[in-house]
Amino acid sequence: MTSALASDLSARSPETRFERQLAKILEHATAVFCEKGYENATMRDLSRASGLSLAGLYYYFESKEKLLYLIQKHYFTTVMGQLSERLKDVSDPEERVRTFIQNHLEYFVAHFKAYKVLSHEDDVLQDELGDEIFALKREYYHSCAGLVEALKREKGLKFNSRIAIMGLFGSINWLHTWYNPQVDGDAPSLARQIGDVFLRGIYATSART
Amino acid sequence: MTSALASDLSARSPETRFERQLAKILEHATAVFCEKGYENATMRDLSRASGLSLAGLYYYFESKEKLLYLIQKHYFTTVMGQLSERLKDVSDPEERVRTFIQNHLEYFVAHFKAYKVLSHEDDVLQDELGDEIFALKREYYHSCAGLVEALKREKGLKFNSRIAIMGLFGSINWLHTWYNPQVDGDAPSLARQIGDVFLRGIYATSART
DNA sequence: TCATACTGATCGAACGTTCGTTCCCTATTT
DNA sequence: AAATAGGGAACGAACGTTCGATCAGTATGA
């Protein structure tokens, strides 16, 4: 049960004490938001979970909303960065789509609490903060769409891209409601099976409007 | 923009005034919960939307939680009843799976606000109320699983049923985040395309654990 | 027929609680 | 000594809910 944020942000030494402590707070907050939901989680819950006083928390961020923003931004940015890294080594279009699926599943199975927060607290953030997170999500969607379009072009397939891709996103984003590692196996196995259904599905379909 | 609940419960004459008024309140509440989310929607919002005073609302139900329960129970029960009706006329296993998908999409495109409330306010209800809704959801899942298993048996297919079915549920439950009737077409067209991908997907896959 | 009694439906006003946030003060570190 | 980090106590606002009162109907009894 090692901490993702802590290992990302606090385990390495050159970081400041402030950043390390903030990372710990964000990690605890992620767990609380996951368990109770953003709206139902109170600042007093976060205080208890992080071992800081209520007032002490506000030394690290300016509002509960901003805290959620920091969490969402961190995980979205990280999973996208990891995807870019992985895609560097893959050139086959089908394999690139599989890499997307596998990266998504591996990352979010490894950070399952954060994954639930990102999925469930999808439209809580408003205004500038919300816009910024929305832009990240759109970028992530488009990176997937680009991979599918490339495959479609290479194989000369005909299908409605938007519906197919949204269907795929549905499959991999719905995981948080049912996934149980002991029943459903690890992330690579899951990614292969979901990838199989999706790829066979689009290979064989024909276009209609 | 005719009202589902009102046409279900209040348009016909033999119903009592109480039931008609409750149905209207439930319908307004569904719209408010859809727009603001259950936690963020206040009893004062519901009062404003339904044109009743805050206190007047409590003549019709005993708590905000119970109100959400009434909404969820109504829509789950109705979609399941409609599915049973439709399946009576269909015997071919593949066509029965397609009927499930089409029924689900048609019903929830027609009751889109309710659909968003059911999908998003998934785990809000607790204790007895939550158990009852959970049982309905499980029944709905099993009715789909039965159809897929029958098809699998008939065609001698090999794939992990749980993962395939959950993938399908993901595809059709994620709709609420992206579906736009003017871009994505009507429910039958959508159902056919999603059904195509899913069915071709499971026809061609082979089993592995 | 007309006063009386009762019911269903609705209201304004308030209740106690909990929320996110802030003020001001004290430790701790540098 | 100055800057950084944290805490105790309280704030106003908003929440879900409840209370007692009201008012339009309707049935009853003389």
XYZ file of C-alpha atoms in Angstrom, chain A residues 78-183:
106
model
C 0.835 11.723 -15.037
C -1.130 9.124 -16.964
C -0.778 11.166 -20.135
C 2.948 11.541 -19.621
C 3.352 7.825 -19.075
C 1.375 7.117 -22.234
C 3.631 9.349 -24.325
C 6.663 7.533 -22.990
C 5.282 4.133 -23.879
C 4.144 5.083 -27.339
C 7.684 6.062 -28.294
C 8.611 2.401 -28.584
C 5.572 1.262 -30.574
C 4.935 1.889 -34.238
C 2.357 -0.697 -35.342
C -1.068 0.999 -35.343
C -2.915 -1.879 -33.688
C -0.206 -2.244 -31.106
C -0.428 1.479 -30.392
C -4.145 1.211 -29.647
C -3.435 -1.757 -27.390
C -0.738 0.276 -25.685
C -3.249 3.001 -24.926
C -5.654 0.536 -23.348
C -2.961 -1.216 -21.411
C -1.428 2.010 -20.153
C -4.791 3.299 -19.011
C -5.678 0.106 -17.190
C -2.283 -0.432 -15.622
C -2.085 3.102 -14.363
C -5.548 3.212 -12.894
C -5.463 -0.245 -11.402
C -2.261 0.845 -9.684
C -3.941 4.096 -8.550
C -7.424 2.789 -8.080
C -8.580 5.319 -5.512
C -7.496 8.193 -7.688
C -9.189 6.547 -10.641
C -12.492 6.450 -8.774
C -12.143 10.094 -7.819
C -11.391 11.117 -11.406
C -14.289 9.098 -12.771
C -16.855 9.960 -10.166
C -15.993 13.571 -9.395
C -16.092 14.248 -13.089
C -18.102 17.446 -13.269
C -17.709 18.932 -9.811
C -15.167 21.586 -10.715
C -16.528 24.811 -12.193
C -15.234 27.855 -14.023
C -11.497 28.210 -14.651
C -10.517 25.168 -12.626
C -13.138 23.068 -14.348
C -12.112 24.343 -17.760
C -8.527 23.377 -17.170
C -9.391 19.819 -16.147
C -11.816 19.563 -19.046
C -9.034 20.544 -21.437
C -6.846 17.767 -20.063
C -9.605 15.238 -20.546
C -10.166 16.372 -24.086
C -6.483 16.069 -24.817
C -6.510 12.530 -23.468
C -9.526 11.669 -25.585
C -7.920 13.079 -28.701
C -4.729 11.151 -28.130
C -6.812 7.974 -28.132
C -8.849 9.097 -31.126
C -5.664 9.731 -33.086
C -4.480 6.177 -32.488
C -7.806 4.684 -33.548
C -7.986 6.880 -36.642
C -4.506 5.775 -37.660
C -5.505 2.142 -37.330
C -8.706 2.784 -39.231
C -6.785 4.374 -42.068
C -4.155 1.669 -42.217
C -6.689 -1.151 -42.382
C -9.224 0.746 -44.490
C -11.945 0.205 -41.907
C -15.356 1.807 -41.930
C -17.125 2.655 -38.693
C -18.286 5.666 -36.716
C -15.142 6.676 -34.866
C -16.808 8.787 -32.220
C -19.213 6.077 -31.156
C -16.565 3.368 -31.230
C -14.104 5.412 -29.193
C -16.713 6.518 -26.698
C -17.744 2.891 -26.360
C -14.143 1.981 -25.607
C -13.878 4.799 -23.074
C -17.055 3.521 -21.492
C -15.606 0.049 -21.126
C -12.418 1.237 -19.492
C -13.975 3.969 -17.372
C -16.743 1.776 -15.995
C -14.150 -0.527 -14.434
C -14.239 1.381 -11.186
C -17.721 0.044 -10.480
C -16.848 -3.633 -10.732
C -13.157 -4.428 -10.980
C -11.889 -6.911 -8.423
C -8.263 -7.961 -8.928
C -8.805 -11.376 -7.356
C -11.673 -12.192 -9.695
